[in-house]
mmCIF file of C-alpha atoms in Angstrom:
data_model
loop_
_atom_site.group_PDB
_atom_site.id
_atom_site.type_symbol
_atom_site.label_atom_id
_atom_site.label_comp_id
_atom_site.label_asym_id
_atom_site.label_seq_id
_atom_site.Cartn_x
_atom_site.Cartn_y
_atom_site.Cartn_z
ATOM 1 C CA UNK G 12 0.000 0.000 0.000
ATOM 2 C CA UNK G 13 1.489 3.117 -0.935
ATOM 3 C CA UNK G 14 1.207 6.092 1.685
ATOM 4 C CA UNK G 15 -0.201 9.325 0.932
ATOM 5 C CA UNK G 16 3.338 10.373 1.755
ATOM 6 C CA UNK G 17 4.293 10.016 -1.727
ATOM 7 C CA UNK G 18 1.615 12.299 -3.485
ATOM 8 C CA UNK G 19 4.015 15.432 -2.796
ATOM 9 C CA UNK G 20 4.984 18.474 -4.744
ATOM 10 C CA UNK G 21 8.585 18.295 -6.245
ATOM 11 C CA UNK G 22 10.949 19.927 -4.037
ATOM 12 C CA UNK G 23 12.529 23.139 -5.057
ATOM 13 C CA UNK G 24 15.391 22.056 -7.484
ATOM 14 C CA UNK G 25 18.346 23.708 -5.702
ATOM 15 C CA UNK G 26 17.514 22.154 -2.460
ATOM 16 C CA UNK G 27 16.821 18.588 -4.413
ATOM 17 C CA UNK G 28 20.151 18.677 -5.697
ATOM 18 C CA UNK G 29 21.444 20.149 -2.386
ATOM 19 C CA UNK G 30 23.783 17.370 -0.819
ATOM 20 C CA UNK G 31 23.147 16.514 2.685
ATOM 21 C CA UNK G 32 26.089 16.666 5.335
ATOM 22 C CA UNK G 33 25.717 12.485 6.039
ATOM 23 C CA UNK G 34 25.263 12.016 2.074
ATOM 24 C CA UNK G 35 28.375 13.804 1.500
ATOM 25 C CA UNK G 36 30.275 11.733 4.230
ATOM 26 C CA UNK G 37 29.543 8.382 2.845
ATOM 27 C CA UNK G 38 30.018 9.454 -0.332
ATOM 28 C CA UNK G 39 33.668 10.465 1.000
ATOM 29 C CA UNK G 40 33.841 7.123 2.767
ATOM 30 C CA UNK G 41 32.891 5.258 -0.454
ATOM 31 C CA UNK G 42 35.496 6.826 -2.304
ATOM 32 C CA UNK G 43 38.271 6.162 0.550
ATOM 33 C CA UNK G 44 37.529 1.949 -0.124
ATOM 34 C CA UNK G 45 39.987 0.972 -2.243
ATOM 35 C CA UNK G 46 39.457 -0.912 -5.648
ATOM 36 C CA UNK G 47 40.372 -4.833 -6.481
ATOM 37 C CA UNK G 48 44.220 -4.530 -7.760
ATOM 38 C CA UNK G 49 44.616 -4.564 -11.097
ATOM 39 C CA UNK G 50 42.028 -5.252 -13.634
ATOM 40 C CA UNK G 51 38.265 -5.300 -12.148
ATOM 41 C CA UNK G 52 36.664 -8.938 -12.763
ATOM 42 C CA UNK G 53 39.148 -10.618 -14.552
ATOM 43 C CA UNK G 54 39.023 -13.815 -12.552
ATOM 44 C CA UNK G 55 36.076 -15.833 -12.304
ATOM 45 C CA UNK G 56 33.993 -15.243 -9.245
ATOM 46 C CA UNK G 57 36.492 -11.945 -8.293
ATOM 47 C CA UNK G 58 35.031 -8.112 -7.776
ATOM 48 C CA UNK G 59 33.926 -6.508 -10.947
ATOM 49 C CA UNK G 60 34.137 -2.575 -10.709
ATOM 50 C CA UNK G 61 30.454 -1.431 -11.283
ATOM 51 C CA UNK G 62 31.457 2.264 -11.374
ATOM 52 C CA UNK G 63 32.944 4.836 -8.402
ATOM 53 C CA UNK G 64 32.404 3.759 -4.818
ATOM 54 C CA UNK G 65 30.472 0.185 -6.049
ATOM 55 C CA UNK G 66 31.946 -3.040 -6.668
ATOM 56 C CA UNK G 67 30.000 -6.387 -7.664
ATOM 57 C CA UNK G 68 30.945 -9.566 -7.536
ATOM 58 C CA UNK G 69 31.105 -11.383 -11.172
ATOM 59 C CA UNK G 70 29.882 -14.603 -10.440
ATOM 60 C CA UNK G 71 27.064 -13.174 -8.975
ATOM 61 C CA UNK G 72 26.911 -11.113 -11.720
ATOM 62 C CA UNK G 73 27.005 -13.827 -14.326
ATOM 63 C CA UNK G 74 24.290 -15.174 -12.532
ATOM 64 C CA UNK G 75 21.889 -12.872 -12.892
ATOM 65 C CA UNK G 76 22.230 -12.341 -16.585
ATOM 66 C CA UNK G 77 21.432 -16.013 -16.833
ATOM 67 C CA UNK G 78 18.222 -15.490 -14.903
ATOM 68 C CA UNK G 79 17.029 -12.697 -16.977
ATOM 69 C CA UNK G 80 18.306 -14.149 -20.047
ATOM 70 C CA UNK G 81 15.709 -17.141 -19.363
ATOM 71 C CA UNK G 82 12.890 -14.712 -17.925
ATOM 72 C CA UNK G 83 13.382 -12.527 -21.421
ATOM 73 C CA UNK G 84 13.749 -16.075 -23.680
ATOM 74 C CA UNK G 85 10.319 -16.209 -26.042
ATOM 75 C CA UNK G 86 11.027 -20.312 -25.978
ATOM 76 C CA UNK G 87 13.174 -22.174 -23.510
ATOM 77 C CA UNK G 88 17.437 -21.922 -24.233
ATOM 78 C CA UNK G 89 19.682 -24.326 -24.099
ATOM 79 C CA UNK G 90 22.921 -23.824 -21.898
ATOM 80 C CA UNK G 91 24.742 -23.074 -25.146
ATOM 81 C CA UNK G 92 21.964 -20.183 -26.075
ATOM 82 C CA UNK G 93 21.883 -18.643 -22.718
ATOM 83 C CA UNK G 94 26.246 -18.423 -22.821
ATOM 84 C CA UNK G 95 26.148 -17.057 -26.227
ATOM 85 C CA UNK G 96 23.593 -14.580 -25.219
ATOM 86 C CA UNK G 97 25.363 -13.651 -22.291
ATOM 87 C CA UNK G 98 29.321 -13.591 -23.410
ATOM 88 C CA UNK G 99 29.802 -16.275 -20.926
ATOM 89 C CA UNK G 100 31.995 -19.661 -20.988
ATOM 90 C CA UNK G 101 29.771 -22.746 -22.079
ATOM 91 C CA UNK G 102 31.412 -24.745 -18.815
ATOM 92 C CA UNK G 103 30.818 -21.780 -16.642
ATOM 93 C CA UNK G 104 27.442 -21.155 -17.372
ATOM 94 C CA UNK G 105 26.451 -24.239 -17.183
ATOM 95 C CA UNK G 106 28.117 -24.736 -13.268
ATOM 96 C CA UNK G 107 26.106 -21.572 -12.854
ATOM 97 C CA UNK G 108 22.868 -22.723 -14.572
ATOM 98 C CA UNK G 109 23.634 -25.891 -11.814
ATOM 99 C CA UNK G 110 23.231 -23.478 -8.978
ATOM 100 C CA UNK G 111 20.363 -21.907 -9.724
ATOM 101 C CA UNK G 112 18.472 -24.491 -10.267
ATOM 102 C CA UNK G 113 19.390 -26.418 -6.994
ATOM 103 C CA UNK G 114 17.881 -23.173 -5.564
ATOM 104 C CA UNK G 115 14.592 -23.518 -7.886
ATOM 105 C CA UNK G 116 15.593 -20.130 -9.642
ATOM 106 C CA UNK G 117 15.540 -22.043 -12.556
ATOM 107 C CA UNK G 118 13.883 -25.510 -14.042
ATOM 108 C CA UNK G 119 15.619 -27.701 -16.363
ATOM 109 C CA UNK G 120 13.635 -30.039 -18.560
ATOM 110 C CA UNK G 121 15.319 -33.332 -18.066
ATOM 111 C CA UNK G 122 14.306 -34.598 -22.084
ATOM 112 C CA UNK G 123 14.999 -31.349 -23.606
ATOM 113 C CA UNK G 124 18.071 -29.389 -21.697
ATOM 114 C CA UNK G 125 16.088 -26.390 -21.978
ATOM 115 C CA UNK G 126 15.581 -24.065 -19.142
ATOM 116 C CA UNK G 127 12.762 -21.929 -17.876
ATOM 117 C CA UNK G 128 12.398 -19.608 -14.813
ATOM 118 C CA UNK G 129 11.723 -21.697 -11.704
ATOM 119 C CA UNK G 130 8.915 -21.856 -9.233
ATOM 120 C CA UNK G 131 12.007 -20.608 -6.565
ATOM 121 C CA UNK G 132 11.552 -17.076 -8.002
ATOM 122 C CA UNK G 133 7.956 -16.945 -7.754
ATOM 123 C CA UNK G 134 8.430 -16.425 -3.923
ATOM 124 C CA UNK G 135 11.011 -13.794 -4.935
ATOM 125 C CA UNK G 136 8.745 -12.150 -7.262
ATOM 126 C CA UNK G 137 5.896 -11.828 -4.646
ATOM 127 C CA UNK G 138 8.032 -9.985 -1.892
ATOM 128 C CA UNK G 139 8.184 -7.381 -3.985
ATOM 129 C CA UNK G 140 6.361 -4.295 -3.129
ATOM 130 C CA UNK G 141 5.482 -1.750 -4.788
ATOM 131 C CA UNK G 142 7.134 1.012 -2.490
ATOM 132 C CA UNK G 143 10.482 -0.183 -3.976
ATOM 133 C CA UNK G 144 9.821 0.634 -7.539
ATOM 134 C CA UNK G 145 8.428 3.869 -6.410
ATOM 135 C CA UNK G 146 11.766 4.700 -4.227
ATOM 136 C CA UNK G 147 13.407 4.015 -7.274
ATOM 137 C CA UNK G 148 11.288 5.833 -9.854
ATOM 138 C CA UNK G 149 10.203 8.889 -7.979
ATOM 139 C CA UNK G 150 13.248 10.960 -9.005
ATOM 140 C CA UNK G 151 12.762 10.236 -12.894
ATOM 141 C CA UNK G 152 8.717 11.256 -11.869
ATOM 142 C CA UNK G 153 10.029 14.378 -10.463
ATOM 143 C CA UNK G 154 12.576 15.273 -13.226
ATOM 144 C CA UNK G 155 9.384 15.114 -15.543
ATOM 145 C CA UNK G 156 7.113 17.214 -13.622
ATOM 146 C CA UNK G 157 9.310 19.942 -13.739
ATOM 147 C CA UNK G 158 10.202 19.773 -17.400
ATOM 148 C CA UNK G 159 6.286 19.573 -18.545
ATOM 149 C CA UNK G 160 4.773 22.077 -15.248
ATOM 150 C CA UNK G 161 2.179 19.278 -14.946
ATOM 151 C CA UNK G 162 1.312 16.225 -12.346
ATOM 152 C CA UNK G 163 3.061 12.564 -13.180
ATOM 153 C CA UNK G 164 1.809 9.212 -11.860
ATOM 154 C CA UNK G 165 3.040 6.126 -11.786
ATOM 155 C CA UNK G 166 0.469 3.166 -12.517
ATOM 156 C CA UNK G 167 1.564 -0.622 -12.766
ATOM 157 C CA UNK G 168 -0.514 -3.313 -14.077
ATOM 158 C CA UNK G 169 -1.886 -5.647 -12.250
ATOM 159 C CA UNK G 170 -4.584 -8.518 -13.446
ATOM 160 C CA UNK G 171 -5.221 -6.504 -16.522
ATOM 161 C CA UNK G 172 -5.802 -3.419 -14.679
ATOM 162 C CA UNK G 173 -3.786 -0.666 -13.961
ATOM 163 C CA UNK G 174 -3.302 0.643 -10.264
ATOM 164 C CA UNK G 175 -1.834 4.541 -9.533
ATOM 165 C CA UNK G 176 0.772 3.990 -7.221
ATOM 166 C CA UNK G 177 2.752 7.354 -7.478
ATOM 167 C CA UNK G 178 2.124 11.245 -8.180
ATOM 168 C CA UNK G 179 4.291 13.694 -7.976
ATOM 169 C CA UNK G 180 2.776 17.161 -8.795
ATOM 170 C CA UNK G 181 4.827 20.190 -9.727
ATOM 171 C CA UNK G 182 5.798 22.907 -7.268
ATOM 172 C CA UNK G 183 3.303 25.481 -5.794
ATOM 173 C CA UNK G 184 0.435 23.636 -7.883
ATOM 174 C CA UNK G 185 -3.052 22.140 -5.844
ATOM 175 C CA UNK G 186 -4.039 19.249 -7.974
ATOM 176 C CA UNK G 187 -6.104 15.950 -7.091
ATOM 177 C CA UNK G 188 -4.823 12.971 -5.776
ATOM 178 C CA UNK G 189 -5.292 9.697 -8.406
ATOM 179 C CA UNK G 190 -3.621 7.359 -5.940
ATOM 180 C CA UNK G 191 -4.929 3.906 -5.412
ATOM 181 C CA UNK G 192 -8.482 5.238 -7.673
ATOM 182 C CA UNK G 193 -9.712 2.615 -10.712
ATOM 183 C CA UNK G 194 -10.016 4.634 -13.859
ATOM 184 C CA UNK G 195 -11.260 3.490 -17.218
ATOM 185 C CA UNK G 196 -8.932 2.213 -19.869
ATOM 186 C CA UNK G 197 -10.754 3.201 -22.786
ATOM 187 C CA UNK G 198 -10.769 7.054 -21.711
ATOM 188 C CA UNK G 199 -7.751 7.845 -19.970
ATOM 189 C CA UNK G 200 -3.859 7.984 -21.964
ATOM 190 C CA UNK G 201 -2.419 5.749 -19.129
ATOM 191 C CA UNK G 202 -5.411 3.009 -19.613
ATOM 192 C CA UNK G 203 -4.482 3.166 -23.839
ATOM 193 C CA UNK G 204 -0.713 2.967 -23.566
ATOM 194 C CA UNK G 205 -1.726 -0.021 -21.370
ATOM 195 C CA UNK G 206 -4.017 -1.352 -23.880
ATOM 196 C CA UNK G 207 -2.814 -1.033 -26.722
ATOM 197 C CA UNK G 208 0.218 -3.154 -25.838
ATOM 198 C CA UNK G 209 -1.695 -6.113 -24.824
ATOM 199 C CA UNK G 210 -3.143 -8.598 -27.723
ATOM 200 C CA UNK G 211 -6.624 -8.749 -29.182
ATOM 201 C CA UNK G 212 -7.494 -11.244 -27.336
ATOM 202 C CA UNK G 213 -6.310 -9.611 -24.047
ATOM 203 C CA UNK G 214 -8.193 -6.303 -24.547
ATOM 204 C CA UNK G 215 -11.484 -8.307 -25.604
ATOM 205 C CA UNK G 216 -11.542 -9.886 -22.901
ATOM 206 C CA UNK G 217 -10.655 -6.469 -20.236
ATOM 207 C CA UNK G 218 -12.905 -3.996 -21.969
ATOM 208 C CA UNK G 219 -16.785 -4.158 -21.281
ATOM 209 C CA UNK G 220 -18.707 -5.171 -24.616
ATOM 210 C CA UNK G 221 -19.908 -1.308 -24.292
ATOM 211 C CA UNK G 222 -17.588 0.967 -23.407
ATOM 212 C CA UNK G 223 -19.211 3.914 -21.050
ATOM 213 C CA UNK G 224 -19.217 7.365 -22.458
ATOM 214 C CA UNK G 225 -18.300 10.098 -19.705
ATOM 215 C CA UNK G 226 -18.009 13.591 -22.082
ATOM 216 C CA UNK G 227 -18.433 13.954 -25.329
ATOM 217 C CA UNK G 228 -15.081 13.474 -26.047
ATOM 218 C CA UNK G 229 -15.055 10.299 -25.591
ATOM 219 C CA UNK G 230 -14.535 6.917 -28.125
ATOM 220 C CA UNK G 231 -16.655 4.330 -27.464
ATOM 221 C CA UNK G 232 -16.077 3.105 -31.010
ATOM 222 C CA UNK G 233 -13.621 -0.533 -30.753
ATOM 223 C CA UNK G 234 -12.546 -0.153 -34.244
ATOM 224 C CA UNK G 235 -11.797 3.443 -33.457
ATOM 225 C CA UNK G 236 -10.181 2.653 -30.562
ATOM 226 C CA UNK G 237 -7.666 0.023 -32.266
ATOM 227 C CA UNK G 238 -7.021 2.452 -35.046
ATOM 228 C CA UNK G 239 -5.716 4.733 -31.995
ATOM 229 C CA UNK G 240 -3.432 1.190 -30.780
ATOM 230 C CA UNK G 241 -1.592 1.071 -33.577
ATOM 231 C CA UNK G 242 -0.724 4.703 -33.320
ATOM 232 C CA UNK G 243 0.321 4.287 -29.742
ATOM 233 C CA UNK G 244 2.554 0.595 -30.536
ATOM 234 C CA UNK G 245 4.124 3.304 -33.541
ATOM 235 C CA UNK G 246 4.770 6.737 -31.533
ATOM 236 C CA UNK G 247 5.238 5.103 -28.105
ATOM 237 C CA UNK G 248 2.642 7.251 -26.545
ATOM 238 C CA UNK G 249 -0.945 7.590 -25.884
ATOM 239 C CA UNK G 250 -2.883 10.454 -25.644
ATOM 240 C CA UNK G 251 -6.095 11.532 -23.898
ATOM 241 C CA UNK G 252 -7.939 15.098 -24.839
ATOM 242 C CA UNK G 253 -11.179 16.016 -22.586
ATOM 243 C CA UNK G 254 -11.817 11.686 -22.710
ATOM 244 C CA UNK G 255 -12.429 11.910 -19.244
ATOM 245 C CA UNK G 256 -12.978 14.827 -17.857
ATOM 246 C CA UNK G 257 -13.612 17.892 -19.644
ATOM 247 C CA UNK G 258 -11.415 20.155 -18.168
ATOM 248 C CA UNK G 259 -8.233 17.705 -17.799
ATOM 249 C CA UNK G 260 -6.042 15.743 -20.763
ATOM 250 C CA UNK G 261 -2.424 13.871 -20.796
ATOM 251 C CA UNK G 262 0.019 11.934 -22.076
ATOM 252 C CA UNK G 263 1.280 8.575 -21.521
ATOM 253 C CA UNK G 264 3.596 5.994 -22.498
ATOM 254 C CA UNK G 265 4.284 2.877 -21.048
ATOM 255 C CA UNK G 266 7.445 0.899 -19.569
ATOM 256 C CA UNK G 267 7.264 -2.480 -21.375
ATOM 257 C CA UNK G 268 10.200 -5.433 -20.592
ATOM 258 C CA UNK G 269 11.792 -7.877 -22.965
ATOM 259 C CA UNK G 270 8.683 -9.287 -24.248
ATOM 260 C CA UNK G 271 7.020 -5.746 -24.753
ATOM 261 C CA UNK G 272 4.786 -6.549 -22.434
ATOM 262 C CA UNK G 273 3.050 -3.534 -20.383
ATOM 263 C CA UNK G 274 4.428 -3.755 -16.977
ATOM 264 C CA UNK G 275 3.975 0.354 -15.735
ATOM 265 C CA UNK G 276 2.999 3.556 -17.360
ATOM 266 C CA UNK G 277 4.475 7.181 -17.250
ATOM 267 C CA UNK G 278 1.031 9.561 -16.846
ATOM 268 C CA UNK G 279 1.335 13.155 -17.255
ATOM 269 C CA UNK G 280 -1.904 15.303 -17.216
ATOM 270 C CA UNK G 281 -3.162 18.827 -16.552
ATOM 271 C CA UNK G 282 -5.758 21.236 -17.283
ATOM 272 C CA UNK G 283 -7.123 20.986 -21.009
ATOM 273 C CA UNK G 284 -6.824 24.797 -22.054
ATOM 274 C CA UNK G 285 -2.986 24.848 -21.380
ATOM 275 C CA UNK G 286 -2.859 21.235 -22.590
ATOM 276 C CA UNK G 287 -3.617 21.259 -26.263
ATOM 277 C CA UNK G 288 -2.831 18.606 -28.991
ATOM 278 C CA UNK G 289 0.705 19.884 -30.226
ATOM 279 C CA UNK G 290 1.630 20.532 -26.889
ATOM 280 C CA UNK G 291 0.315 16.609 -25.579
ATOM 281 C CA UNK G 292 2.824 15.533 -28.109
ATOM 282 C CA UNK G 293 5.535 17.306 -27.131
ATOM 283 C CA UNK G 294 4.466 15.752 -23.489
ATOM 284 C CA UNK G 295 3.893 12.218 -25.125
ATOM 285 C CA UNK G 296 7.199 12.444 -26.560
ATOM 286 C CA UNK G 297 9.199 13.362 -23.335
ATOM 287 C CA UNK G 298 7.202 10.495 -21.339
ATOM 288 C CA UNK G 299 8.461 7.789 -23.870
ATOM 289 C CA UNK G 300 12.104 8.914 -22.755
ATOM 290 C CA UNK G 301 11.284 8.470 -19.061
ATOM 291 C CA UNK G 302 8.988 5.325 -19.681
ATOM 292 C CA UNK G 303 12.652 4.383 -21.261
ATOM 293 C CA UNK G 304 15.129 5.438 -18.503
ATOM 294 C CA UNK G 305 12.433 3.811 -16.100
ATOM 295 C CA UNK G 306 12.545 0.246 -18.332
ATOM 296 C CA UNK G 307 16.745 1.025 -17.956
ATOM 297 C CA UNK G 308 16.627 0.903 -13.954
ATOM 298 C CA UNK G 309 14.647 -2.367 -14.087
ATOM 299 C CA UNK G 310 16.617 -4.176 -15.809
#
């Protein structure tokens, strides 16, 4: 459950990028730990250098690209797929493949030799909450409010629905609070960019056989509607003008993995008179970059 803590206006930028006094001294103390000796990760299992004051351990490392390699695989790999796709010794990917599945990370199919994600990570999967994504989102939310002067939210998908989980608003601006409320797909840019990345099927079976009308604005037409889809799957955004509400429109775009499958969406809306359609591009447009930098952290 995400606190109303997190609906808050972006701090002023100078005191945002303002270092605090503790920051600043673990940052010093980071920099004081000294690096592996010479090169970073060039023995199996050693410390790779991930970047100034972080070091990660390649194994580990190795490890983990296997994983996703398997999570992001349309059909089961072999051992030999999964080291070619990951630049990784046939032998040692397969000792590594070993591990993971003793720990259920990862199934083998004893006829084939082909691997798919285990139940292990299902338990994994289902501690996650969605407070971590938005600790690690927020900032790119932020960044965007101030470029565009308008509100963001976050909204993840969950059993073909989408749930707001984050809003950051832009400074000195009273706006309402979409946390936690269900909003239609068919009228809203975040419900689209959602939509239109899911398959016929999918959205037949989501969408009502009549979709509700709530202004005038809105399309209630399904072969309308997919004719809008196909824009959204070729611009990367969705866009919503008076669908909704009359007085508010936006811009979304959505954060899809390997499979470009909808897993988030990027929301920005405002009022409709300062909102209209060249500037919702412009806003569409900038919300496929963060949907993008967003997609970057996950992965």
């Amino acid at each position: 459950m995400i606190t109303s803590g997190y609906a808050a206006p972006v701090p002023d930028q100078a005191a945002a990028e303002a270092p605090r006094p503790a920051d600043a001294g673990l940052a010093g103390a980071r920099a004081a730990v000294p690096g592996p000796a010479g090169s970073a990760g060039s023995a199996e299992g050693g410390a790779a250098d991930g970047g100034a004051g972080t070091q990660r351990i390649q194994a580990v490392d190795r490890a983990v690209a296997l994983l996703k390699s398997v999570a992001a695989s349309a059909t089961p790999p072999t051992v030999l797929e999964l080291a070619r796709d990951c630049g990784i010794n046939r032998s040692t990917a397969w000792r590594l493949l070993r591990t993971l599945e003793h720990h259920a990370l990862v199934d083998r199919d004893p006829i084939t030799q082909r691997y798919t994600v285990g139940y292990g990570a299902v338990s994994v999967a289902a501690a996650v909450t969605d407070d971590a994504l938005v600790r690690r989102v927020r900032p790119l939310l932020a960044k965007l409010a101030v470029a565009t002067g308008e509100s963001v939210t976050l909204a993840v998908a969950k059993r073909f629905n989408l749930v707001y989980v984050d809003q950051v608003d832009p400074p000195n601006v009273m706006v309402p609070n979409w946390l936690d409320k269900p909003l239609p797909l068919h009228a809203t840019s975040g419900g689209k960019a959602f939509l239109a990345w899911l398959g016929p099927d999918e959205r037949d079976a989501i969408l009502p056989r009549e979709l509700p009308r709530y202004t005038e604005h809105t399309i209630t037409d399904r072969d309308q509607l997919d004719r809008e889809f196909a824009e959204v799957r070729k611009v990367g955004y969705a866009l919503c003008a008076r669908e909704y509400e009359e007085f508010s429109s936006g811009a979304s775009a959505a954060v899809l993995n390997t499979r470009q499958y909808p897993i988030a969406v990027i929301n920005v809306w405002g009022p409709a008179p300062r909102n209209p359609a060249k500037r919702l591009h412009e806003i569409g447009r900038e919300a496929v970059q963060t949907a993008e930098h967003v997609r970057a952290l996950l992965d």
